[in-house]
Amino acid sequence: MYSEFIETLFVTGKLAVATTILLFIIGLPVSYMLAFARFRLKILLEALISMPMVLPPTVMGYYLLVAFSPQNGFGKFLEHYFDLRLAFTFEGILIASVVFGLPFMIQPLQNGLMSLPESLREVSYTLGKSKTKTFFRVLLPNIKPSIITGIAMTFAHCIGEFGVVLMVGGDIPGVTRMASIAIYDQAQALNYTVANRYSLILFLISFVLLTIIFSVNKRHKV
Amino acid sequence: MKTSFIKKSLILSVALTVFSFMSAQKVRVAAAANLHYALEQIKKQYEHEHPNTTVEITYGASGTLIQQILNGAPYDFFMAADKDFPLKLQAKGATTGPIRTYAFGRLVMWSSETDLSKGLNSVLLPTVKRIAIANPTGAPYGEAADAVLKKYGLYDKVANKIVWGENISQTAQFAFSGNAEIGFIALSLALAPQMKGKGKYYVIPATMSAPIEQSCVLVKGWERNGEAARFMQYILSAKCNAIWEEYGYTK
C-alpha cells in the first residue's frame, strides 16, 4: 500500500513536471507571436487556446479517446507507422494535459509581454540586438513574475487534472494512475485514511503554489 | 368577461399541474452499470403500467453507489452487481428489509476484431495489446474477471496489458472504441442494442467463473416513499423475466 502511494505521487509529479517543461517550450514562441505579431484569424487562435479554461474536461477526454482509437484515422496512422498507441499510456495523458494546460502557460506569458513598454524592444533593436537576443536577454528577464505565474499555474492545474485522465488514462498503477484518480478510487473503496492522505498532500501543494503566485505578483505590482 | 375566463383557466391549469405533481410518485434507484439497458426497459414497462410513477435511475459502479448512499445520496432502492455490496450497506445500517437476489449475470469477453475462439486464452494473442477490466474494488464484474485470470494463471502474463475502467460501462466503451482489443464485460452489455453486431463475445463458462448473483435492497429512509417497495416487488416478479432473459440474465 505504502509503495503504491509513493508510486502514484511520483507519476503525478512526473506528469506535472513534464507538462510544465513542454508547455514552457511551446509557450514562449506562441505567446511571443500572440503578443507582437499581427495576422488574420489571430482572435480565433486565441479563443482556441483559451478553450480548456471553459471546456468540460470530458469533452476533451471524449475527443482524445476517439482520436487515439486504432479504428479511426489518426490512431490507425500512429499504430501503422509508429506502432504507437496513445490511449492508456503516459504519453497519451501527457498530450492531454499539455493541450489542456495551454492557456495556463500562454496567457500569463502573453500578458506579461504585452505589458512591457514598446520602447524596450525598440531600444534593443536600435542598439543592434537581434530579435532572438532581444527576446531572451531583454524581454524575458523583464517578465519574471509572469513566467513564475505561468509555470506555477500550469503545474498546479496539471496536478488537479481528473476528467481527461479518467477517460483516456485507464487507471494503470504506476503508469497513468494520478493522485486525483487514486483519491476517487480509495473513497469508493471506503479507504478514507488513504484518500485523506492523498487529499492533504494535493491540498498543501496547491496552496503553496498559489501562495507563491500571489506573493510574486504582489511584490512586482508595487 | 374574457379576462376572467383566462384567469380561471389559468388557475385551474396551475392547480391541476400542482395536483398531478403531488400525486406523482418518484422512485429513485441506484443501479449497477451492467443493468443499464435492461433496467431502462423495465422502467419503461413499469411506468407504462403505473402512469403516475417516475423511476429515476442513476448508474454507476456498485462501489461508487454505496459510497454515495452512505454519504446521504437520496436513493430509495439499490440494485447492485453482486451480493457483497448490499451486505456491506446492511452492515453499515443503511438498509431496511431483506436483501433479495433479482438475477444472475454472466461475465463475457468482448472484442470488435480479435478472434475469441480460443476462449480465455485469447488474451494471450500477440494482437491483443490492451485488455479492459473494470476496477475490481468497485465493480463486481471486474472482480470476477480479475479472479478468473488469476485462477487460470493468465493474470501475470497479461498484467502489463490491463487497463482499468471506472465501472463496467466504461470498460465496455474502452473495448467498443477499439482502444482495448478485449474487454471483460457483462453479458447484458454485449447484448445491448448499441453493442450487438459490432463485435464478438465469448461467455466465460460457468465452471470457470460462476454466474454473478446480483442482489437488491431498500435504502433506509425509503419509507417516505411507499412506491419504492412496490418497484422492488416488481423487479422480483415474473413480469420482468422476459427482459432479464433478453439481456442474458438468469433467475
Coordinates of C-alpha atoms in Angstrom, one line a residue:
Chain A
M1 CA 0.0 0.0 0.0
Y2 CA 2.7 2.4 1.0
S3 CA 4.8 1.9 -2.1
E4 CA 1.8 2.3 -4.3
F5 CA 1.1 5.6 -2.5
I6 CA 4.6 6.9 -3.3
E7 CA 4.4 5.5 -6.9
T8 CA 1.1 7.3 -7.6
L9 CA 2.5 10.6 -6.2
F10 CA 5.6 10.1 -8.3
V11 CA 3.5 9.6 -11.5
T12 CA 1.5 12.7 -10.6
G13 CA 4.7 14.7 -10.1
K14 CA 6.3 13.3 -13.3
L15 CA 3.3 14.3 -15.4
A16 CA 3.2 17.8 -13.9
V17 CA 6.9 18.4 -14.4
A18 CA 6.9 17.0 -18.0
T19 CA 3.7 19.0 -18.9
T20 CA 5.2 22.2 -17.4
I21 CA 8.5 21.9 -19.3
L22 CA 6.8 21.1 -22.6
L23 CA 4.4 23.9 -22.2
F24 CA 7.1 26.4 -21.3
I25 CA 8.9 25.4 -24.5
I26 CA 5.7 25.7 -26.6
G27 CA 4.5 28.7 -24.7
L28 CA 7.5 31.0 -25.4
P29 CA 7.2 31.3 -29.2
V30 CA 3.4 31.1 -29.2
S31 CA 3.0 33.8 -26.6
Y32 CA 5.5 36.0 -28.4
M33 CA 3.6 35.6 -31.6
L34 CA 0.3 36.3 -29.9
A35 CA 1.7 39.4 -28.2
F36 CA 3.5 41.0 -31.1
A37 CA 2.6 39.5 -34.4
R38 CA -0.4 40.8 -36.4
F39 CA -2.2 38.2 -38.5
R40 CA -5.6 37.3 -39.6
L41 CA -7.6 34.9 -37.5
K42 CA -5.4 35.7 -34.5
I43 CA -8.6 36.1 -32.4
L44 CA -9.7 32.6 -33.4
L45 CA -6.3 31.2 -32.3
E46 CA -6.5 33.0 -29.0
A47 CA -10.0 31.7 -28.4
L48 CA -8.9 28.2 -29.3
I49 CA -6.0 28.2 -26.9
S50 CA -8.3 29.5 -24.1
M51 CA -10.9 26.8 -24.7
P52 CA -9.6 24.5 -21.9
M53 CA -10.5 27.1 -19.3
V54 CA -14.2 26.7 -20.1
L55 CA -14.5 23.4 -21.8
P56 CA -15.5 20.4 -19.6
P57 CA -12.5 18.0 -19.4
T58 CA -14.8 15.2 -20.5
V59 CA -15.2 16.9 -24.0
M60 CA -11.5 16.7 -24.4
G61 CA -11.4 13.2 -23.0
Y62 CA -14.0 12.1 -25.5
Y63 CA -12.3 13.6 -28.5
L64 CA -8.9 12.1 -27.5
L65 CA -10.4 8.7 -26.9
V66 CA -11.9 8.7 -30.4
A67 CA -8.7 10.2 -31.9
F68 CA -6.5 7.7 -30.2
S69 CA -8.6 4.7 -31.2
P70 CA -6.8 2.5 -33.8
Q71 CA -10.1 2.1 -35.5
N72 CA -10.0 5.7 -36.6
G73 CA -7.8 7.7 -39.0
F74 CA -5.3 9.3 -36.6
G75 CA -5.0 6.3 -34.3
K76 CA -4.6 4.0 -37.2
F77 CA -1.9 6.2 -38.7
L78 CA 0.1 6.1 -35.4
E79 CA -0.3 2.4 -35.0
H80 CA 0.6 1.6 -38.5
Y81 CA 3.6 3.8 -39.0
F82 CA 4.9 4.2 -35.5
D83 CA 3.5 1.2 -33.7
L84 CA 2.2 3.7 -31.2
R85 CA -1.0 3.6 -29.2
L86 CA -1.7 6.6 -27.1
A87 CA -4.8 5.6 -25.1
F88 CA -3.8 4.3 -21.6
T89 CA -0.2 5.4 -21.9
F90 CA 1.8 8.0 -20.1
E91 CA 2.4 9.7 -23.4
G92 CA -1.3 9.8 -24.0
I93 CA -2.1 11.6 -20.8
L94 CA 0.9 13.8 -21.3
I95 CA -0.5 15.0 -24.6
A96 CA -3.9 15.5 -23.0
S97 CA -2.5 17.6 -20.2
V98 CA -0.3 19.7 -22.4
V99 CA -3.3 20.6 -24.6
F100 CA -5.4 21.2 -21.5
G101 CA -2.7 23.3 -19.8
L102 CA -2.1 25.7 -22.8
P103 CA -4.0 28.7 -21.5
F104 CA -2.5 28.4 -18.1
M105 CA 1.0 28.9 -19.5
I106 CA 0.4 31.1 -22.5
Q107 CA -2.0 33.7 -21.1
P108 CA 0.4 34.8 -18.3
L109 CA 3.3 34.9 -20.7
Q110 CA 1.4 36.8 -23.3
N111 CA 0.0 39.3 -20.8
G112 CA 3.5 39.9 -19.4
L113 CA 5.0 40.5 -22.8
M114 CA 2.2 42.9 -23.8
S115 CA 2.5 44.9 -20.6
L116 CA 6.2 45.8 -21.4
P117 CA 6.7 49.3 -22.9
E118 CA 7.3 49.2 -26.6
S119 CA 10.4 51.4 -26.2
L120 CA 12.2 48.5 -24.5
R121 CA 12.2 46.5 -27.7
E122 CA 12.9 49.4 -29.9
V123 CA 15.9 50.5 -27.9
S124 CA 17.3 47.0 -28.1
Y125 CA 16.8 46.8 -31.8
T126 CA 18.4 50.3 -32.2
L127 CA 21.4 49.0 -30.3
G128 CA 21.8 46.3 -32.9
K129 CA 20.4 43.3 -31.0
S130 CA 18.6 40.6 -33.0
K131 CA 15.0 39.7 -32.3
T132 CA 16.0 36.5 -30.7
K133 CA 18.6 38.1 -28.5
T134 CA 16.1 40.8 -27.5
F135 CA 13.6 38.2 -26.6
F136 CA 15.8 36.2 -24.4
R137 CA 18.0 38.9 -22.9
V138 CA 15.7 41.8 -22.7
L139 CA 12.1 40.8 -22.7
L140 CA 12.1 37.5 -20.7
P141 CA 14.1 38.9 -17.8
N142 CA 11.5 41.6 -17.5
I143 CA 8.5 39.4 -17.2
K144 CA 9.8 37.1 -14.5
P145 CA 6.6 37.3 -12.4
S146 CA 4.6 36.2 -15.5
I147 CA 6.9 33.3 -16.1
I148 CA 6.6 32.2 -12.4
T149 CA 2.9 32.6 -12.6
G150 CA 2.7 30.6 -15.8
I151 CA 4.8 27.8 -14.5
A152 CA 3.1 27.5 -11.1
M153 CA -0.4 27.7 -12.7
T154 CA 0.4 25.0 -15.2
F155 CA 1.9 22.7 -12.6
A156 CA -1.0 23.2 -10.2
H157 CA -3.6 22.7 -12.8
C158 CA -1.9 19.6 -14.1
I159 CA -1.9 18.1 -10.6
G160 CA -5.5 18.8 -10.3
E161 CA -6.5 17.2 -13.5
F162 CA -9.1 14.4 -13.2
G163 CA -11.6 14.2 -16.0
V164 CA -9.4 13.8 -19.0
V165 CA -7.1 11.3 -17.3
L166 CA -10.0 9.3 -16.0
M167 CA -11.3 9.0 -19.6
V168 CA -8.1 8.2 -21.5
G169 CA -5.7 7.0 -18.7
G170 CA -7.1 3.6 -17.9
D171 CA -6.1 4.0 -14.2
I172 CA -2.9 1.8 -14.6
P173 CA -0.9 1.8 -11.3
G174 CA 2.5 3.4 -11.8
V175 CA 1.7 4.5 -15.3
T176 CA -1.4 6.6 -15.6
R177 CA -2.9 6.5 -12.1
M178 CA -2.7 10.0 -10.8
A179 CA -3.3 11.1 -7.2
S180 CA -6.6 12.7 -8.1
I181 CA -7.8 9.4 -9.5
A182 CA -6.4 7.5 -6.6
I183 CA -8.5 9.6 -4.2
Y184 CA -11.6 8.7 -6.2
D185 CA -10.7 5.0 -6.1
Q186 CA -9.9 5.0 -2.4
A187 CA -13.0 6.9 -1.4
Q188 CA -15.0 4.4 -3.5
A189 CA -13.4 1.5 -1.7
L190 CA -14.2 3.3 1.6
N191 CA -10.5 3.6 2.4
Y192 CA -10.8 7.1 3.9
T193 CA -7.4 7.0 5.5
V194 CA -5.6 6.8 2.2
A195 CA -8.0 9.2 0.5
N196 CA -7.3 11.6 3.3
R197 CA -3.5 11.3 2.9
Y198 CA -3.6 12.0 -0.9
S199 CA -6.1 14.8 -0.5
L200 CA -4.0 16.5 2.2
I201 CA -0.9 16.4 0.0
L202 CA -2.7 17.8 -3.0
F203 CA -4.3 20.5 -0.9
L204 CA -0.9 21.6 0.5
I205 CA 0.9 21.6 -2.9
S206 CA -1.9 23.7 -4.5
F207 CA -2.0 26.0 -1.5
V208 CA 1.8 26.6 -1.6
L209 CA 1.8 27.1 -5.4
L210 CA -1.0 29.7 -5.3
T211 CA 0.7 31.5 -2.4
I212 CA 3.8 31.7 -4.4
I213 CA 1.9 33.2 -7.4
F214 CA 0.1 35.7 -5.2
S215 CA 3.2 36.9 -3.4
V216 CA 5.2 37.2 -6.6
N217 CA 2.5 39.2 -8.3
K218 CA 2.1 41.5 -5.3
R219 CA 5.8 42.2 -5.0
H220 CA 6.1 43.2 -8.6
K221 CA 3.0 45.3 -8.8
V222 CA 4.4 48.0 -6.5
Chain B
M1 CA -65.5 38.7 -19.0
K2 CA -62.9 37.4 -21.3
T3 CA -60.0 38.1 -18.9
S4 CA -61.8 36.4 -16.0
F5 CA -62.2 33.3 -18.2
I6 CA -58.5 33.3 -19.0
K7 CA -57.7 33.8 -15.3
K8 CA -60.0 31.0 -14.3
S9 CA -58.5 28.6 -16.8
L10 CA -55.0 29.6 -15.7
I11 CA -55.7 29.0 -12.1
L12 CA -57.3 25.7 -13.0
S13 CA -54.4 24.5 -15.1
V14 CA -51.9 25.6 -12.4
A15 CA -54.0 23.7 -9.8
L16 CA -54.1 20.6 -12.0
T17 CA -50.3 20.7 -12.5
V18 CA -49.7 21.1 -8.8
F19 CA -52.1 18.3 -8.1
S20 CA -50.6 15.9 -10.6
F21 CA -47.2 16.6 -9.2
M22 CA -48.4 15.8 -5.7
S23 CA -49.9 12.6 -6.8
A24 CA -47.0 11.6 -9.0
Q25 CA -44.7 9.2 -7.3
K26 CA -41.0 9.0 -7.8
V27 CA -38.7 6.1 -7.2
R28 CA -35.0 6.9 -7.1
V29 CA -32.9 3.9 -8.0
A30 CA -29.1 3.4 -7.7
A31 CA -28.3 0.7 -10.1
A32 CA -25.1 -1.1 -11.1
A33 CA -23.8 -0.1 -14.6
N34 CA -24.3 -3.6 -16.1
L35 CA -28.1 -3.1 -15.7
H36 CA -28.1 -0.1 -18.0
Y37 CA -30.1 -1.4 -20.9
A38 CA -32.2 -4.0 -19.2
L39 CA -33.3 -1.7 -16.5
E40 CA -34.3 1.1 -18.9
Q41 CA -36.7 -1.4 -20.5
I42 CA -38.1 -2.4 -17.1
K43 CA -38.5 1.2 -16.2
K44 CA -40.4 1.9 -19.4
Q45 CA -42.7 -1.1 -18.8
Y46 CA -43.2 -0.1 -15.2
E47 CA -44.0 3.5 -16.0
H48 CA -46.4 2.3 -18.6
E49 CA -48.3 0.1 -16.1
H50 CA -48.1 2.8 -13.4
P51 CA -48.6 6.1 -15.2
N52 CA -48.3 8.2 -12.0
T53 CA -44.8 6.9 -11.2
T54 CA -41.5 8.0 -12.5
V55 CA -38.5 5.9 -12.0
E56 CA -35.2 7.8 -11.8
I57 CA -32.2 5.7 -12.2
T58 CA -28.5 6.5 -11.6
Y59 CA -26.0 4.1 -13.0
G60 CA -22.5 3.5 -11.6
A61 CA -20.1 1.0 -10.2
S62 CA -21.6 -0.7 -7.2
G63 CA -18.8 0.7 -5.1
T64 CA -19.4 4.3 -6.2
L65 CA -23.1 3.9 -5.5
I66 CA -22.8 2.6 -1.9
Q67 CA -20.3 5.4 -1.3
Q68 CA -22.9 7.9 -2.4
I69 CA -25.7 6.2 -0.4
L70 CA -23.5 6.2 2.8
N71 CA -22.9 9.9 2.3
G72 CA -26.6 10.6 2.2
A73 CA -27.5 10.5 -1.5
P74 CA -31.3 10.3 -1.7
Y75 CA -31.9 6.9 -3.3
D76 CA -34.8 4.6 -2.3
F77 CA -33.6 1.4 -3.8
F78 CA -30.2 -0.1 -4.5
M79 CA -29.6 -2.7 -7.2
A80 CA -26.0 -4.0 -7.0
A81 CA -23.9 -6.1 -9.3
D82 CA -23.3 -8.6 -6.6
K83 CA -24.4 -9.6 -3.1
D84 CA -21.5 -8.2 -1.2
F85 CA -22.2 -4.6 -1.7
P86 CA -25.8 -4.8 -0.4
L87 CA -24.4 -6.8 2.6
K88 CA -21.8 -4.0 3.2
L89 CA -24.6 -1.4 3.1
Q90 CA -26.6 -3.5 5.5
A91 CA -23.7 -3.9 7.9
K92 CA -23.4 -0.1 8.0
G93 CA -27.1 0.1 9.0
A94 CA -28.1 1.9 5.8
T95 CA -30.8 -0.5 4.6
T96 CA -34.2 -1.8 5.7
G97 CA -35.7 -5.2 4.9
P98 CA -34.2 -8.2 3.4
I99 CA -31.6 -8.4 0.7
R100 CA -33.1 -10.1 -2.4
T101 CA -31.5 -11.6 -5.4
Y102 CA -33.1 -10.4 -8.6
A103 CA -30.9 -12.0 -11.3
F104 CA -27.7 -13.8 -12.1
G105 CA -25.4 -12.2 -14.6
R106 CA -22.6 -13.6 -16.7
L107 CA -19.1 -12.4 -17.4
V108 CA -18.1 -12.3 -21.1
M109 CA -15.0 -11.3 -23.1
W110 CA -15.9 -8.9 -25.8
S111 CA -13.9 -7.8 -28.9
S112 CA -14.6 -5.9 -32.0
E113 CA -11.9 -7.6 -34.1
T114 CA -10.0 -10.2 -32.1
D115 CA -10.7 -13.9 -32.6
L116 CA -12.1 -15.2 -29.4
S117 CA -12.4 -18.8 -30.4
K118 CA -9.6 -19.8 -28.1
G119 CA -11.7 -18.8 -25.1
L120 CA -10.0 -17.3 -22.2
N121 CA -6.6 -17.9 -23.7
S122 CA -7.4 -15.4 -26.4
V123 CA -5.9 -12.8 -24.0
L124 CA -2.5 -14.2 -24.9
L125 CA -2.8 -13.5 -28.6
P126 CA 0.0 -11.2 -29.8
T127 CA -2.5 -8.8 -31.5
V128 CA -4.0 -8.1 -28.1
K129 CA -2.2 -5.1 -26.7
R130 CA -4.8 -3.8 -24.2
I131 CA -7.3 -5.7 -22.1
A132 CA -10.0 -3.7 -20.4
I133 CA -11.3 -4.8 -17.0
A134 CA -13.5 -2.9 -14.6
N135 CA -11.8 -1.7 -11.3
P136 CA -12.2 -4.7 -9.0
T137 CA -12.6 -2.6 -5.9
G138 CA -15.9 -1.1 -7.0
A139 CA -17.1 -3.3 -9.8
P140 CA -18.1 -7.0 -9.2
Y141 CA -17.7 -7.9 -12.9
G142 CA -14.1 -6.5 -12.7
E143 CA -13.6 -8.6 -9.6
A144 CA -14.8 -11.7 -11.4
A145 CA -12.6 -11.0 -14.4
D146 CA -9.6 -10.4 -12.2
A147 CA -10.3 -13.7 -10.3
V148 CA -10.7 -15.9 -13.4
L149 CA -7.5 -14.6 -15.0
K150 CA -5.7 -15.3 -11.7
K151 CA -7.3 -18.7 -11.3
Y152 CA -6.1 -19.9 -14.7
G153 CA -2.6 -18.5 -14.3
L154 CA -3.1 -15.8 -17.0
Y155 CA -3.0 -12.7 -14.9
D156 CA 0.7 -12.4 -14.6
K157 CA 1.2 -13.0 -18.3
V158 CA -1.1 -10.1 -19.3
A159 CA -0.8 -7.8 -16.2
N160 CA 1.0 -5.1 -18.2
K161 CA -1.8 -5.1 -20.8
I162 CA -4.6 -4.4 -18.4
V163 CA -6.4 -1.1 -18.3
W164 CA -8.9 -0.4 -15.6
G165 CA -12.3 1.0 -16.3
E166 CA -14.0 3.0 -13.6
N167 CA -17.1 0.9 -14.0
I168 CA -18.3 -1.8 -16.3
S169 CA -19.8 0.6 -18.8
Q170 CA -16.6 2.5 -19.2
T171 CA -14.8 -0.9 -19.6
A172 CA -17.2 -1.7 -22.4
Q173 CA -16.6 1.6 -24.0
F174 CA -12.8 1.1 -24.0
A175 CA -13.4 -2.2 -25.9
F176 CA -16.1 -0.8 -28.1
S177 CA -14.0 2.2 -29.2
G178 CA -11.2 -0.2 -30.1
N179 CA -8.7 1.3 -27.6
A180 CA -8.6 -2.1 -26.0
E181 CA -8.8 -5.2 -28.1
I182 CA -10.5 -7.3 -25.4
G183 CA -12.9 -6.1 -22.7
F184 CA -14.2 -8.2 -19.8
I185 CA -17.8 -7.0 -19.5
A186 CA -21.3 -8.2 -18.5
L187 CA -23.2 -10.3 -21.0
S188 CA -26.1 -7.8 -20.6
L189 CA -23.9 -5.1 -22.2
A190 CA -22.7 -7.4 -25.0
L191 CA -26.4 -8.0 -25.8
A192 CA -27.3 -4.3 -25.7
P193 CA -28.5 -2.8 -29.0
Q194 CA -25.6 -0.4 -29.0
M195 CA -23.0 -3.2 -29.0
K196 CA -24.8 -6.0 -30.7
G197 CA -23.4 -6.9 -34.1
K198 CA -20.4 -4.6 -33.5
G199 CA -18.2 -7.3 -32.2
K200 CA -18.0 -10.9 -30.9
Y201 CA -18.3 -12.1 -27.4
Y202 CA -17.3 -15.2 -25.5
V203 CA -19.3 -16.2 -22.4
I204 CA -16.9 -17.4 -19.7
P205 CA -18.2 -20.9 -18.9
A206 CA -20.0 -21.2 -15.5
T207 CA -17.4 -23.8 -14.4
M208 CA -14.7 -21.3 -14.7
S209 CA -16.5 -18.2 -13.4
A210 CA -19.7 -18.7 -11.5
P211 CA -22.7 -16.6 -12.6
I212 CA -22.7 -13.4 -10.5
E213 CA -25.5 -13.2 -8.0
Q214 CA -27.0 -9.7 -8.3
S215 CA -28.9 -8.5 -5.3
C216 CA -31.0 -5.5 -4.3
V217 CA -32.1 -3.9 -1.1
L218 CA -34.2 -0.9 0.0
V219 CA -32.2 2.0 1.3
K220 CA -33.1 3.3 4.8
G221 CA -35.4 6.2 4.5
W222 CA -37.3 4.7 1.6
E223 CA -40.4 4.6 3.9
R224 CA -41.2 8.2 2.9
N225 CA -41.8 6.6 -0.4
G226 CA -44.0 3.5 -0.5
E227 CA -43.6 3.3 -4.2
A228 CA -40.0 2.0 -3.8
A229 CA -41.2 -1.2 -2.1
R230 CA -43.7 -1.7 -4.9
F231 CA -40.9 -1.3 -7.5
M232 CA -38.8 -3.8 -5.7
Q233 CA -41.6 -6.3 -5.8
Y234 CA -42.0 -5.7 -9.5
I235 CA -38.3 -6.2 -10.1
L236 CA -38.5 -9.6 -8.4
S237 CA -41.8 -10.6 -10.1
A238 CA -42.2 -12.7 -13.2
K239 CA -43.3 -9.7 -15.2
C240 CA -39.7 -8.8 -15.7
N241 CA -38.5 -12.3 -16.7
A242 CA -38.7 -11.7 -20.4
I243 CA -36.5 -8.6 -20.2
W244 CA -33.9 -10.3 -17.9
E245 CA -33.8 -13.2 -20.4
E246 CA -33.4 -10.9 -23.3
Y247 CA -30.2 -9.4 -21.8
G248 CA -28.7 -12.7 -20.8
Y249 CA -29.6 -12.8 -17.1
T250 CA -30.9 -15.9 -15.5
K251 CA -33.1 -16.1 -12.4

